[in-house]
Amino acid sequence: KVCTLLKLLKMSSKDYVQTFGRKKNAVAVATVRKGRGLLRVNGAPLEILEPAVLRIKVWEPVLVLGAQRFQEVDIRVRVKGGGSTSQIYAIRQAIAKGIVAYYQKNVDEEQKKEVKELLMAYDRNLLVADPRRCEPKKFGGPSARARVQKSYR
């Protein structure tokens, strides 16, 4: 009983930040807190993330900023919706936005600006979401834009 009360007190102090990344219908929520350099997606390490070809995309924020910035934080990401490629892009955006938010809240503004500039210089999509969405289907045709072919004879 005392242990659960202590856990509630710890959680209420908000020593963590939560950020999200989006791509199409995929939404990834990253929780960044002080720790020992743990990076997990849906409870599994990044090394077993599929598709393997795009695995390097998830590591981009770490490679751009350097591993030493991730040594003292734990990042846990929950991702759902969309396809596998969209999920990868949502995860990388959530990680990048999470580290920026953590630096703003728990470190200092100067280092946060430095981190943000490095990420923006590498790829703007690490911090800014792509607003494109799937267009809904309309009546009178098989898809959003295509219409049934018209014949005169």
mmCIF file of C-alpha atoms in Angstrom, residues 68-132:
data_model
loop_
_atom_site.group_PDB
_atom_site.id
_atom_site.type_symbol
_atom_site.label_atom_id
_atom_site.label_comp_id
_atom_site.label_asym_id
_atom_site.label_seq_id
_atom_site.Cartn_x
_atom_site.Cartn_y
_atom_site.Cartn_z
ATOM 1 C CA GLN A 68 25.860 10.449 -25.650
ATOM 2 C CA ARG A 69 22.636 12.529 -25.654
ATOM 3 C CA PHE A 70 20.581 9.339 -25.319
ATOM 4 C CA GLN A 71 22.726 7.800 -22.544
ATOM 5 C CA GLU A 72 20.797 9.350 -19.647
ATOM 6 C CA VAL A 73 17.239 8.903 -21.031
ATOM 7 C CA ASP A 74 14.888 5.970 -21.494
ATOM 8 C CA ILE A 75 12.552 6.165 -24.480
ATOM 9 C CA ARG A 76 9.527 3.908 -24.741
ATOM 10 C CA VAL A 77 7.371 4.167 -27.863
ATOM 11 C CA ARG A 78 3.844 2.834 -28.419
ATOM 12 C CA VAL A 79 2.768 2.734 -32.049
ATOM 13 C CA LYS A 80 -0.460 1.695 -33.752
ATOM 14 C CA GLY A 81 -2.374 2.240 -36.965
ATOM 15 C CA GLY A 82 -1.147 2.620 -40.527
ATOM 16 C CA GLY A 83 1.245 0.342 -42.378
ATOM 17 C CA SER A 84 4.759 -0.760 -41.440
ATOM 18 C CA THR A 85 6.501 2.071 -43.333
ATOM 19 C CA SER A 86 4.204 4.732 -41.867
ATOM 20 C CA GLN A 87 4.831 3.335 -38.388
ATOM 21 C CA ILE A 88 8.608 3.611 -38.884
ATOM 22 C CA TYR A 89 8.297 7.288 -39.873
ATOM 23 C CA ALA A 90 5.928 7.978 -36.948
ATOM 24 C CA ILE A 91 8.374 6.324 -34.506
ATOM 25 C CA ARG A 92 11.357 8.382 -35.686
ATOM 26 C CA GLN A 93 9.341 11.584 -35.412
ATOM 27 C CA ALA A 94 8.125 10.710 -31.897
ATOM 28 C CA ILE A 95 11.695 9.970 -30.737
ATOM 29 C CA ALA A 96 13.065 13.222 -32.188
ATOM 30 C CA LYS A 97 10.247 15.371 -30.779
ATOM 31 C CA GLY A 98 10.568 13.571 -27.438
ATOM 32 C CA ILE A 99 14.268 14.319 -27.019
ATOM 33 C CA VAL A 100 13.674 18.001 -27.885
ATOM 34 C CA ALA A 101 10.822 18.234 -25.344
ATOM 35 C CA TYR A 102 12.940 16.468 -22.684
ATOM 36 C CA TYR A 103 15.813 18.894 -23.219
ATOM 37 C CA GLN A 104 13.429 21.841 -22.960
ATOM 38 C CA LYS A 105 11.863 20.616 -19.729
ATOM 39 C CA ASN A 106 14.740 18.958 -17.862
ATOM 40 C CA VAL A 107 18.012 20.320 -19.284
ATOM 41 C CA ASP A 108 18.284 23.884 -20.631
ATOM 42 C CA GLU A 109 17.017 26.057 -23.466
ATOM 43 C CA GLU A 110 20.412 26.494 -25.126
ATOM 44 C CA GLN A 111 21.040 22.763 -25.549
ATOM 45 C CA LYS A 112 17.436 22.299 -26.695
ATOM 46 C CA LYS A 113 17.971 24.869 -29.458
ATOM 47 C CA GLU A 114 21.176 23.113 -30.507
ATOM 48 C CA VAL A 115 19.406 19.720 -30.668
ATOM 49 C CA LYS A 116 16.475 21.185 -32.607
ATOM 50 C CA GLU A 117 18.750 22.900 -35.141
ATOM 51 C CA LEU A 118 20.723 19.690 -35.735
ATOM 52 C CA LEU A 119 17.521 17.728 -36.372
ATOM 53 C CA MET A 120 16.000 20.414 -38.618
ATOM 54 C CA ALA A 121 19.202 20.676 -40.652
ATOM 55 C CA TYR A 122 19.200 16.904 -41.230
ATOM 56 C CA ASP A 123 15.497 16.347 -41.984
ATOM 57 C CA ARG A 124 12.552 18.646 -41.288
ATOM 58 C CA ASN A 125 10.166 15.658 -41.088
ATOM 59 C CA LEU A 126 11.847 14.594 -37.855
ATOM 60 C CA LEU A 127 10.059 17.448 -36.068
ATOM 61 C CA VAL A 128 7.270 18.590 -38.408
ATOM 62 C CA ALA A 129 4.479 16.191 -39.381
ATOM 63 C CA ASP A 130 3.536 15.519 -42.998
ATOM 64 C CA PRO A 131 -0.057 16.830 -43.328
ATOM 65 C CA ARG A 132 -1.012 14.643 -46.325
#
